[in-house]
Coordinates of C-alpha atoms in Angstrom, one line a residue:
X1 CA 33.8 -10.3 -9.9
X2 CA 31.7 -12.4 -7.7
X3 CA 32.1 -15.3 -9.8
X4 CA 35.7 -15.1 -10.7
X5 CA 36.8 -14.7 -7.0
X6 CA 34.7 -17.7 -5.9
X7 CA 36.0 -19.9 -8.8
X8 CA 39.5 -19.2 -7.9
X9 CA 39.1 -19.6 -4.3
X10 CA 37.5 -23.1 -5.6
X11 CA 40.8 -23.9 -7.5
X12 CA 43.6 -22.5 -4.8
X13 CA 41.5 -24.6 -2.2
X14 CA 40.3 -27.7 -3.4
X15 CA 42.4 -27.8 -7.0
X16 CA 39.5 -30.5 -8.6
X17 CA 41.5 -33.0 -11.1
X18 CA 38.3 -31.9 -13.7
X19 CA 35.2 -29.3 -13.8
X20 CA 32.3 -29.7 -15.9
X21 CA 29.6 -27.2 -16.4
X22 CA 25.5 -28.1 -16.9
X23 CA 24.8 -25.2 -19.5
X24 CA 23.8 -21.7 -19.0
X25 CA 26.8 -20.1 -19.6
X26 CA 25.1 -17.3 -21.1
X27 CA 22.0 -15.3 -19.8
X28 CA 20.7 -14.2 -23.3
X29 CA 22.9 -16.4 -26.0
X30 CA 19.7 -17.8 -27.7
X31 CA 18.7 -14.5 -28.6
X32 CA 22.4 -13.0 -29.8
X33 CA 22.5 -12.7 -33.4
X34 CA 24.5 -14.8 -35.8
X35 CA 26.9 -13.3 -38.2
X36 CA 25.8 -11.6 -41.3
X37 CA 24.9 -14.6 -44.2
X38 CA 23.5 -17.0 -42.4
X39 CA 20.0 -18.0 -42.7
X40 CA 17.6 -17.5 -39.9
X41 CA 20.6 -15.6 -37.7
X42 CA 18.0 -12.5 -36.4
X43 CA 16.0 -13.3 -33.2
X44 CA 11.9 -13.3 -33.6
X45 CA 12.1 -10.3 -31.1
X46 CA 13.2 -7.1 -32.2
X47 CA 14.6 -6.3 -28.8
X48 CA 16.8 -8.5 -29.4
X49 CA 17.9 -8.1 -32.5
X50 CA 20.9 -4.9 -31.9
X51 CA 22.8 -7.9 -30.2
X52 CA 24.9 -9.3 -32.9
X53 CA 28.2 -11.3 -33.3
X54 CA 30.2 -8.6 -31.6
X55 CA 27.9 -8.8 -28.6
X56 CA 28.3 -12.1 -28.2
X57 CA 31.7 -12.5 -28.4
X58 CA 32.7 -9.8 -25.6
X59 CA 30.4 -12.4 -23.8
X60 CA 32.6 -15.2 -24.7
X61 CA 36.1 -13.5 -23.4
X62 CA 34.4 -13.0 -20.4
X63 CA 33.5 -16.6 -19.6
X64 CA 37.2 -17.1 -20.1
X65 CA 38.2 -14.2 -18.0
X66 CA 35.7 -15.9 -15.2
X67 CA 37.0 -19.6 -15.6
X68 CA 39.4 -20.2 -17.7
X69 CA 41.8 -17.7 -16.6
X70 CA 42.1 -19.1 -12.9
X71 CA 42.2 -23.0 -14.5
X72 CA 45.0 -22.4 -16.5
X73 CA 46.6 -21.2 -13.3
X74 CA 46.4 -24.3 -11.4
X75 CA 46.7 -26.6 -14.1
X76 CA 50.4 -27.5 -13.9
X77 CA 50.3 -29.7 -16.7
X78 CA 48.3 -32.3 -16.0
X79 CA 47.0 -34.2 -18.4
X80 CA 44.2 -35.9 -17.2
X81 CA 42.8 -32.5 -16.0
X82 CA 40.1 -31.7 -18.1
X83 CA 37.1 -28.9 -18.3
X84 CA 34.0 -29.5 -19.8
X85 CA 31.7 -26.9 -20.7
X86 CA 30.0 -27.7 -24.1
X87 CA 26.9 -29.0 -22.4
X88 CA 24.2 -26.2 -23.5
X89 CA 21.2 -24.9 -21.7
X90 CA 18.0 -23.2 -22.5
X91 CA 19.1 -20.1 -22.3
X92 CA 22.8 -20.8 -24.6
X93 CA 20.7 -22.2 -27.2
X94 CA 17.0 -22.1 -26.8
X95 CA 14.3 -25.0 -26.1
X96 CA 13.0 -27.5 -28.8
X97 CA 11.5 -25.9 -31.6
X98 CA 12.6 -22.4 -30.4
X99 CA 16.4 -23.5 -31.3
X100 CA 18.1 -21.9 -34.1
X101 CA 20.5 -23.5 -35.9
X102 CA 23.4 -20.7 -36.2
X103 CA 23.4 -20.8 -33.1
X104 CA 24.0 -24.2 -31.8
X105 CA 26.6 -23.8 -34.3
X106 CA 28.0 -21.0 -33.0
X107 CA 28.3 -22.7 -29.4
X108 CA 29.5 -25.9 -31.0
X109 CA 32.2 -24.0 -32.7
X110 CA 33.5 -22.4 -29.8
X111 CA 32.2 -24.9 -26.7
X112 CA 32.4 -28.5 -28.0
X113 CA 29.9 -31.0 -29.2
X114 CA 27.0 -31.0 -27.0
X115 CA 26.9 -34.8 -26.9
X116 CA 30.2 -36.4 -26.1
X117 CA 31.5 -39.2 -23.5
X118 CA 34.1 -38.8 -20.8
X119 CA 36.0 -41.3 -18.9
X120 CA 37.1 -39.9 -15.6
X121 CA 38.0 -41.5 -12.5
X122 CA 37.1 -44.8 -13.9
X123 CA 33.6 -43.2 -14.5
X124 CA 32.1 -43.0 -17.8
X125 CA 30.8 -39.2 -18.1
X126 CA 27.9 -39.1 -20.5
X127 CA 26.7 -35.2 -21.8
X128 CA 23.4 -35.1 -23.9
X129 CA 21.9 -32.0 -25.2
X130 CA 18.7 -32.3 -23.8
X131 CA 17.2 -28.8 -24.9
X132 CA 17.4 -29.8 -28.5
X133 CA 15.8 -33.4 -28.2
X134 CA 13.1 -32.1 -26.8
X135 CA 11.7 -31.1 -29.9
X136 CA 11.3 -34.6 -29.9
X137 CA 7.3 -34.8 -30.5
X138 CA 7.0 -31.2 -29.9
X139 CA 4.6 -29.4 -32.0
X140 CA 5.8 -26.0 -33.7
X141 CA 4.0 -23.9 -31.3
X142 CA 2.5 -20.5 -32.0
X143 CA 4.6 -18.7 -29.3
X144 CA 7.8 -19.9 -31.0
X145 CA 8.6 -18.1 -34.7
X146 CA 10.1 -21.9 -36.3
X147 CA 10.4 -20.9 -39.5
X148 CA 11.4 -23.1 -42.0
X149 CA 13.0 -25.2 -39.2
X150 CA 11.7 -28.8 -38.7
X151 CA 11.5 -30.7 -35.6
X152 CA 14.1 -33.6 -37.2
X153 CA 16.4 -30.4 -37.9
X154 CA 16.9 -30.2 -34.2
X155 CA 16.5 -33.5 -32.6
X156 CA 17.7 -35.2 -35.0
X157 CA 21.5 -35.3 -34.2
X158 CA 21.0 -36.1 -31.2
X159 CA 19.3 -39.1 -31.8
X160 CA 22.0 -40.4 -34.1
X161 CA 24.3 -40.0 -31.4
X162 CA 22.1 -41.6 -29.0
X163 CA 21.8 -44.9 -31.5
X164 CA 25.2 -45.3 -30.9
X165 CA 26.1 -44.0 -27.8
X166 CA 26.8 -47.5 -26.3
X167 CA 29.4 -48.4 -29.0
X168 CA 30.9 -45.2 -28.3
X169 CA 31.3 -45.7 -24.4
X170 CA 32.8 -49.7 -24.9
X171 CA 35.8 -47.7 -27.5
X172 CA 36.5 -45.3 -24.9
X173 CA 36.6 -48.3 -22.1
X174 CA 38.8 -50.2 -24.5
X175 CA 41.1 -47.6 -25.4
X176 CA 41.4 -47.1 -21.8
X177 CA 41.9 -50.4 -20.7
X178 CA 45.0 -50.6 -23.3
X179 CA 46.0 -47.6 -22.4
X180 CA 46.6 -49.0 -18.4
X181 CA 48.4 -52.0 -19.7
X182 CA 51.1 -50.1 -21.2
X183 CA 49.8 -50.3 -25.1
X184 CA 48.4 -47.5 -27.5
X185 CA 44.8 -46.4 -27.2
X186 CA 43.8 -47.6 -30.1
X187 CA 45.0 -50.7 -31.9
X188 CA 47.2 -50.5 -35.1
X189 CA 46.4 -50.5 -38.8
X190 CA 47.6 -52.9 -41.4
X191 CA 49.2 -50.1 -43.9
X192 CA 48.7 -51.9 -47.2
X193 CA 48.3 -50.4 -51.1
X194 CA 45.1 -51.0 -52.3
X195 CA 43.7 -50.7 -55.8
X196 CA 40.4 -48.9 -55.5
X197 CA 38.9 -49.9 -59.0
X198 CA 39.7 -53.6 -58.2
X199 CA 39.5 -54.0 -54.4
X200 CA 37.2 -51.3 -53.5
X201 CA 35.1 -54.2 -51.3
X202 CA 38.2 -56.0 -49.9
X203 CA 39.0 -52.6 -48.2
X204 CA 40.1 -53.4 -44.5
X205 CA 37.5 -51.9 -42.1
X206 CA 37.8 -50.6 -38.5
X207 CA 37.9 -53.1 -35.6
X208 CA 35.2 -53.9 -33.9
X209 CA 34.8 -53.8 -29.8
X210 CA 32.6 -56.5 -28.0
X211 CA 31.1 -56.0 -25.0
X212 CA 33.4 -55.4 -21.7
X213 CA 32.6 -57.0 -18.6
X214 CA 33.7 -54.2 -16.9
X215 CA 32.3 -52.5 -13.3
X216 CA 33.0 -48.4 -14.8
X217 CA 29.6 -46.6 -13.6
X218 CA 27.7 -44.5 -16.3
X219 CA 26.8 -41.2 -15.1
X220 CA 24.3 -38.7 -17.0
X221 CA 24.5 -35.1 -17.5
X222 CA 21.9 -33.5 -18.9
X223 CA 20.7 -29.4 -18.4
X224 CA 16.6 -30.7 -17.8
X225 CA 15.7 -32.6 -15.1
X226 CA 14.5 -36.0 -15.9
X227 CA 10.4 -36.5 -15.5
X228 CA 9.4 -36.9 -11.7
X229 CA 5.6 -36.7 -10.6
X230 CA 4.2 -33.9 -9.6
X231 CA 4.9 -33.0 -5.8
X232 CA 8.3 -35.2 -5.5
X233 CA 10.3 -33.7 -2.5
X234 CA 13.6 -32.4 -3.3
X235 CA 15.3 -32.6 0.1
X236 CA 15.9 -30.7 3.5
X237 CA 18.9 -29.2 1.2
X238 CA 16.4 -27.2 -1.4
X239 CA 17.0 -23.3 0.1
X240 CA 13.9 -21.9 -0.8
X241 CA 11.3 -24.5 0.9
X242 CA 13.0 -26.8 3.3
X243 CA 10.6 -30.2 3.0
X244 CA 8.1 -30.4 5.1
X245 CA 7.1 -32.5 8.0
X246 CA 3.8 -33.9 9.2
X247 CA 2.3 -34.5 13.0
X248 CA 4.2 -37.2 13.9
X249 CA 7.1 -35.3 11.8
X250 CA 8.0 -37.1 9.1
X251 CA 8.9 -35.9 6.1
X252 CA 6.0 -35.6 3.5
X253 CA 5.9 -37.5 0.5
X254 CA 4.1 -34.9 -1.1
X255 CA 5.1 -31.8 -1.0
X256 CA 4.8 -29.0 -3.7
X257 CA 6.1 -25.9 -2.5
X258 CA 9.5 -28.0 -2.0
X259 CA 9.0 -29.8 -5.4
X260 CA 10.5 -28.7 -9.1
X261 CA 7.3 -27.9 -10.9
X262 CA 5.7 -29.9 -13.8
X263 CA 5.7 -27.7 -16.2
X264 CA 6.7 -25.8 -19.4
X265 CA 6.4 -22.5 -21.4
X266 CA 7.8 -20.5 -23.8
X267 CA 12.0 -21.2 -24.2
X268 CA 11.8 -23.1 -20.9
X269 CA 10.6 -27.1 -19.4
X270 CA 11.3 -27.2 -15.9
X271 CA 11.4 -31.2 -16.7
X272 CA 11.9 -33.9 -19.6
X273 CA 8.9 -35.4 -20.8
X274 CA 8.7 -38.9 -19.5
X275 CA 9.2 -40.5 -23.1
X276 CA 12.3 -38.6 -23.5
X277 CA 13.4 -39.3 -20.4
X278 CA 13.1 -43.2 -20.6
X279 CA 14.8 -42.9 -24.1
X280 CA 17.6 -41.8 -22.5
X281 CA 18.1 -44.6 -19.8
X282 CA 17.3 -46.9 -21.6
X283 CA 19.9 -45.9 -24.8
X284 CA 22.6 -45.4 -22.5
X285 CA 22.3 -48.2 -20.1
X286 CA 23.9 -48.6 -16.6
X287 CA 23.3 -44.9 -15.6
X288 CA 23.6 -44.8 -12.2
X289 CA 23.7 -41.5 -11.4
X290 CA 22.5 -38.1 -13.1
X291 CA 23.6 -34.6 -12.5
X292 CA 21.3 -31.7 -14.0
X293 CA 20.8 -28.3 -13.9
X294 CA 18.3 -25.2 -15.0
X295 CA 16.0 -24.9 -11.5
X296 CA 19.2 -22.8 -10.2
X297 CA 18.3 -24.4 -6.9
X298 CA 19.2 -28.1 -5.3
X299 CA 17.4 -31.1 -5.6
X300 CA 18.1 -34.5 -5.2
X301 CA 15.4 -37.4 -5.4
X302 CA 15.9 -41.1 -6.6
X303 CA 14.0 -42.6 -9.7
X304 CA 12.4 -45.8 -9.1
X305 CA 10.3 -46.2 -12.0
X306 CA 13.4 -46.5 -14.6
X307 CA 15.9 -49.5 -15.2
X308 CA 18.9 -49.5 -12.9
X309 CA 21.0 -52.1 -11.6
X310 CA 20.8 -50.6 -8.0
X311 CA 17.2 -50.2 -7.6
X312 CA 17.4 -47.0 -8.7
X313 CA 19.0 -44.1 -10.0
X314 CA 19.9 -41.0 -8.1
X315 CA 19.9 -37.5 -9.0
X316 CA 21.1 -34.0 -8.3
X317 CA 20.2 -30.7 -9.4
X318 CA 22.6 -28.6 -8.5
X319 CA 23.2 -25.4 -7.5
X320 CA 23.7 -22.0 -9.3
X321 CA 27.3 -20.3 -8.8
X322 CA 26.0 -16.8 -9.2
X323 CA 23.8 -14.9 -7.0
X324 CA 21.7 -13.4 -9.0
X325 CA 19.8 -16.0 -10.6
X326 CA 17.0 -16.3 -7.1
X327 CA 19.2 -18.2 -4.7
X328 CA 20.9 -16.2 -1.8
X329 CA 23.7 -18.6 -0.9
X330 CA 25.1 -20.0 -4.4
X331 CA 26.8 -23.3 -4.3
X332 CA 28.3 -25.8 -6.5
X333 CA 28.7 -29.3 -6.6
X334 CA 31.8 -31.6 -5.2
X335 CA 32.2 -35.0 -6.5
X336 CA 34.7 -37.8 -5.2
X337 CA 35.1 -40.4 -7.4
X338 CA 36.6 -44.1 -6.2
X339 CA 36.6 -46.9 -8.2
X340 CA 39.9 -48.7 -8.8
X341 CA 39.9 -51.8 -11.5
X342 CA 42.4 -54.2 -12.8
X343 CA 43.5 -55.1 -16.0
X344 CA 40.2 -56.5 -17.5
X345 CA 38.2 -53.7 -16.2
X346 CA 36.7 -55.5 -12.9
X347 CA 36.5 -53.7 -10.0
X348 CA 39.3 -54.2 -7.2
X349 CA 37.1 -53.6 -4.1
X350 CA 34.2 -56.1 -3.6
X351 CA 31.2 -54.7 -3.5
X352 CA 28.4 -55.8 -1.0
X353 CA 25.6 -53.8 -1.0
X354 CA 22.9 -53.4 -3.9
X355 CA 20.7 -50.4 -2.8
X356 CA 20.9 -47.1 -3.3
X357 CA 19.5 -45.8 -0.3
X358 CA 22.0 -47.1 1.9
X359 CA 25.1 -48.4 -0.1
X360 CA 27.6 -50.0 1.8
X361 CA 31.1 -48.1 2.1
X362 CA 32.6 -50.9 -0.6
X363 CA 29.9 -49.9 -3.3
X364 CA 30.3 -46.5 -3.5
X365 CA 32.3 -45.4 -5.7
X366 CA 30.8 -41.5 -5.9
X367 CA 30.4 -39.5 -3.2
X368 CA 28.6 -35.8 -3.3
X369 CA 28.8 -32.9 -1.1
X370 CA 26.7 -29.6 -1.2
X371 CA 29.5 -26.5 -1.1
X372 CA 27.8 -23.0 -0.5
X373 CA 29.4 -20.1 -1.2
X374 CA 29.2 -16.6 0.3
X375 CA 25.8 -14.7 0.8
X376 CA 26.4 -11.7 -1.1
X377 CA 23.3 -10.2 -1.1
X378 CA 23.5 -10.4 2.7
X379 CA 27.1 -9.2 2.7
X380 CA 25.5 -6.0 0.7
X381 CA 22.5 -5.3 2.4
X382 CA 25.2 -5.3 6.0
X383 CA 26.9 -2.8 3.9
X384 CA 24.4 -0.5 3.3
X385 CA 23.0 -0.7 6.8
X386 CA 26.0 0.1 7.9
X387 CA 26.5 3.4 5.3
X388 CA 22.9 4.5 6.6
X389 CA 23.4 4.4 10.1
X390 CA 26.8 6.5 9.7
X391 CA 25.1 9.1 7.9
X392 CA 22.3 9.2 10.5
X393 CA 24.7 9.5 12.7
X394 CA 26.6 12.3 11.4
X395 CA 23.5 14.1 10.9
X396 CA 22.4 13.9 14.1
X397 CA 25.9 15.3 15.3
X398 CA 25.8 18.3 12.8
X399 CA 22.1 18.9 14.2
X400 CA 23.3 19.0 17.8
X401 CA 26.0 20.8 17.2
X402 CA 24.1 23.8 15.8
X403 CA 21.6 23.9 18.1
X404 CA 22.7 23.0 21.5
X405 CA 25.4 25.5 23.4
X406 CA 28.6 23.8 24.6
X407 CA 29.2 23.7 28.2
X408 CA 31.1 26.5 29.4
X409 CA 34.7 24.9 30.7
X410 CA 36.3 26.3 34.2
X411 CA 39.3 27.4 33.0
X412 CA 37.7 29.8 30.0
X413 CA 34.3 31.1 29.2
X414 CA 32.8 30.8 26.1
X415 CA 30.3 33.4 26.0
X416 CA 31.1 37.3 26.5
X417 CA 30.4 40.0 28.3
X418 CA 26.8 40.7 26.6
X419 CA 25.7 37.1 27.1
X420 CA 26.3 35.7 23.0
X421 CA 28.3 32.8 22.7
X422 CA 32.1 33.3 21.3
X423 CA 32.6 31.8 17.5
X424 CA 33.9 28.8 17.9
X425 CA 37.3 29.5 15.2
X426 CA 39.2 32.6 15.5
X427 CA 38.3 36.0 13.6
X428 CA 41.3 37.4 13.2
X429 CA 45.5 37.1 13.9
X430 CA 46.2 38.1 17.4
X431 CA 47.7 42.0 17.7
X432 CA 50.6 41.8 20.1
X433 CA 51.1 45.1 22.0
X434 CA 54.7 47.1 21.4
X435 CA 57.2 46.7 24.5
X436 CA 57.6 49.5 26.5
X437 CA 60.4 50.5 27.9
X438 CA 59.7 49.6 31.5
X439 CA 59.5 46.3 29.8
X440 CA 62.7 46.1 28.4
X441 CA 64.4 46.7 31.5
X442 CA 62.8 44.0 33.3
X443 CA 63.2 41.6 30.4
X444 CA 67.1 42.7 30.0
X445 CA 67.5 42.2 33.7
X446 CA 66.4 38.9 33.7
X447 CA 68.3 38.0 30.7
X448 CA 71.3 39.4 32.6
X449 CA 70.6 37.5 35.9
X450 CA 70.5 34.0 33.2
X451 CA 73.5 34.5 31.9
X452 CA 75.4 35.3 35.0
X453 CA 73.8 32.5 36.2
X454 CA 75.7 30.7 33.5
X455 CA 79.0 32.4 33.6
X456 CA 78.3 34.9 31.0
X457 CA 77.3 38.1 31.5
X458 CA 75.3 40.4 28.4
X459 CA 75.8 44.3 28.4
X460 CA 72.7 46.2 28.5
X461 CA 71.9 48.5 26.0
X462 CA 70.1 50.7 28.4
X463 CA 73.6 50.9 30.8
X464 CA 75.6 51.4 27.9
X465 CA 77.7 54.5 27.8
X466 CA 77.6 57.0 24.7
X467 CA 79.7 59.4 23.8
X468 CA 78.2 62.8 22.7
X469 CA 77.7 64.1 19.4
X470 CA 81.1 65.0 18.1
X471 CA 80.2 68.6 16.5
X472 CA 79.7 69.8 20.3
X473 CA 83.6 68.4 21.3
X474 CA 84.4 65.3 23.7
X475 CA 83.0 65.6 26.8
X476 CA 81.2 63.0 29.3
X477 CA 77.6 62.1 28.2
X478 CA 74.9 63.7 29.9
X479 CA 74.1 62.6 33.2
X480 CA 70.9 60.0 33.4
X481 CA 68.7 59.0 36.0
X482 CA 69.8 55.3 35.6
X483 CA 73.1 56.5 36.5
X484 CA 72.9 58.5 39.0
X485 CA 70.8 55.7 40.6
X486 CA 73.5 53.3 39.8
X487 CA 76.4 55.6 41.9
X488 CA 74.4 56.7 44.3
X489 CA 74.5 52.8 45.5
X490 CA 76.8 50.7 44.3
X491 CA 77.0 47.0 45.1
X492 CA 79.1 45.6 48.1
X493 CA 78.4 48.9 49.8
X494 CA 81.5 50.7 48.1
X495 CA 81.2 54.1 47.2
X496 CA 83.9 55.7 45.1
X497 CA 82.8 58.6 43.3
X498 CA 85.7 60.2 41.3
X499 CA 83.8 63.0 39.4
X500 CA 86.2 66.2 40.8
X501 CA 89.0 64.6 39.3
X502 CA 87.9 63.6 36.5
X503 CA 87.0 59.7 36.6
X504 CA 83.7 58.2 36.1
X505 CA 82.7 54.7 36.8
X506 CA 81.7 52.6 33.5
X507 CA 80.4 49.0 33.7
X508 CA 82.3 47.1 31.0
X509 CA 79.7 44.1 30.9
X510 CA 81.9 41.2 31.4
X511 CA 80.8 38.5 34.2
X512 CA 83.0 37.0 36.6
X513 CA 82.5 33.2 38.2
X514 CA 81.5 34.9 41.5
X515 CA 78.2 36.5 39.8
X516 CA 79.7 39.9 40.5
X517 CA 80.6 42.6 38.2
X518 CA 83.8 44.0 37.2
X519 CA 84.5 47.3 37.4
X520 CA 87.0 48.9 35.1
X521 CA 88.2 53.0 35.3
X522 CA 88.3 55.5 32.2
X523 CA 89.6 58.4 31.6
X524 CA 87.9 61.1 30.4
X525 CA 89.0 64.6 31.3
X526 CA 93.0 65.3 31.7

């Protein structure tokens, strides 16, 4: 997730015209077994050996899911965009004699050649497998199960290519240079019949390309570093030992903890040897600049002791993308490429410096800048300070809150009568008490003062009159206390007591405006 976030944060921000990978795409690829058939397809280690085809091709979809999913979103058709990835390391492959051949055909089929040439941004882009020439004069060591392999099995490619990897860049430059002028790439065929039996040495053959005069840089790219003496500084930008300084502070020339170490082992070189390493300048030519990978970590130190037309040749390891291979910010390289030419290949801008330590602005034509991305480790280790300290925390609460009495508030207590503190939820529902009758009358009373109070008055059903039971006759209901309350002082100072002949006051229930009640007359005797 990591890596597929930060490569297409990469492409939405800075959208590169090309990418180009220095090898390790895989962690365990060497040791991945081939498919069923093939000689020498099982790994010396048994460990290894449950890892088969199937193993390695999940692996495969999900580089794509990683990288090429987000490039094909910001490719919009571009043909000049290109992405390189067949360059293989030590751990896609193996080292020297510890190579097997199913699989750097495996990664060939599915990757590219490992040795190709490049032309972009009128920079000639060279990509050597370095792991397998360095069987080159390497004996078939003990630790490493050859086999029946031979060192020229593994090398040996390579070197072919690199006997005619000049030829191969001045094509490319020609087909390039025709290819700015408006022509075809390459130049057209007579299309004749030809008798084979009589003209079989009259056959036309393919042209020829001389030399071009031409100012297009060579750059290498190679997965080992080249050969450097022991103790050669790799910068103030290395992360895990910044170079160090003497006294008077100046950087030492010598430093070791800061330095990519000479040395070698079993599937790994941390360097070329030096005779590889001055076959390669010397069969490529012009290089310039190289660009390596395999120490995970970046280092950059200029080669004096090798052929290069600036004095000498400049080069970068760079960075690992993925945090978990010992660096805690990952990074990646950015290259800017300017070098504009005319028709015959020459460069447009003058140049006027010949150094490499301090190129004028008109020479360069590549500029490099360290990118770092996010410190995840950091970002997780935040995290889980963060998760601790909130569960310390709550802990702490629950243990207070147990232990420790609240404060009793003013306007309740929370203990009782005995001295025990109350629970903190309730027990049980609430009883409410029945209403008694002394109750009722108040409430009713009050509910009759509202609604006169809003032009509406409600009958009582404690002052209603009721008739008695019908089996005893029609009479008037039994005198009640309410009543004779109720005549014995009626409102407005009023009294009109009828009962000799025969009438009885009865309040009907119905309000006036004036908040007083009306009084209506029944008869009830004749």
């Amino acid at each position: 997730m990591y890596l597929r976030k930060s490569f297409r944060q990469l492409q939405h921000t800075l959208d590169p015209e090309s990418v180009l990978f220095l090898g390790d795409l895989f962690d365990g690829g060497r040791e991945w077994s081939t498919p069923t058939g093939e000689k020498d397809r099982l790994s010396s280690e048994k460990q290894w050996r449950k890892y088969g085809e199937d193993f390695w091709l999940r692996e495969y979809y999900r580089f794509n899911r990683i990288f090429m999913g987000p490039w094909l979103e910001h490719s919009d058709n571009r043909r000049l965009r290109k992405i390189i990835a067949g360059l293989p390391g030590n751990h896609d492959l193996g080292l020297g004699m510890g190579i097997r051949l199913p699989v750097r055909k495996r990664f060939a089929a599915y990757f590219g050649s490992g040795n190709r040439v490049d032309l972009i941004g009128n920079h000639t882009f060279v990509s050597v497998d370095t792991v397998s020439l360095s069987a080159k004069g390497q004996p078939n060591q003990e630790a490493v199960d050859s086999g029946d392999r031979k060192p020229e099995d593994i090398w040996g490619p390579t070197e072919d290519w690199l006997l005619g990897v000049k030829d191969e860049k001045t094509r490319m430059m020609h087909r390039y240079l025709r290819a700015g002028q408006g022509k075809p790439e390459n130049e057209p065929l007579d299309r004749q019949v030809f008798d084979l039996d009589s003209d079989l040495l009259h056959l036309p053959q393919a042209p020829t390309y001389g030399p071009v005069d031409g100012d297009i840089p060579s750059i290498l790219l190679t997965h080992v570093p080249l050969y450097r003496g022991s103790g050669t500084p790799c910068g103030p930008l290395r992360e895990r030992y910044p170079q160090s300084k003497n006294e008077v502070g100046e950087l030492l020339e010598n430093d070791e903890r800061n330095a990519i170490r000479v040395e070698a082992g079993v599937q790994y070189q941390n360097v070329l040897t030096p005779e590889v390493s001055k076959e390669l300048i010397e069969k490529i030519g012009d290089i310039e600049h190289v660009f390596s990978g395999d120490d995970h970590d970046y280092c950059e130190v200029v080669h004096r002791g090798y052929t290069s037309k600036n004095g000498g040749i400049r080069e970068i390891t760079v960075k690992s993308m993925s945090w978990a291979m010992g660096v805690r910010k990952p990074g990646f390289l950015l290259l800017s490429l300017w070098n504009p030419l005319d028709a015959n290949g020459k460069a447009i801008t003058p140049t006027t410096s010949t150094t490499t330590d301090n190129p004028s602005p008109q020479s360069r034509t590549l500029q490099s800048h360290l990118c770092l991305l996010p410190d995840q480790l950091s970002i997780l280790t935040r995290y889980a300070y963060l998760l601790a300290l909130t569960l310390l925390s709550l802990t702490l609460s629950s243990i207070l809150t147990v232990y420790r009495p609240p404060k009793p508030s003013s306007s309740s207590s929370s203990s009782t009568a005995n001295g025990s503190l109350s629970p903190l939820l309730p027990l049980s529902k609430p009883h409410t008490p029945a209403p008694t009758p002394n109750a009722d009358a108040k409430a009713a009373s009050a509910l009759s003062t509202h609604a006169s109070q809003s032009g509406l008055a409600v009958r009582s059903n404690a002052n209603r009159a009721r008739s008695a039971s019908p089996f005893k006759g029609y009479a008037l209901p039994a005198a009640r206390d309410s009543d004779r309350a109720g005549k014995e002082h009626s409102q407005g100072g009023n009294e009109y007591n009828k009962r000799g002949n025969g009438w009885d006051e009865v309040d009907l229930g119905r309000g006036t405006r004036g908040g007083g009640g009306k009084v209506g007359w029944s008869r009830c005797g004749s």
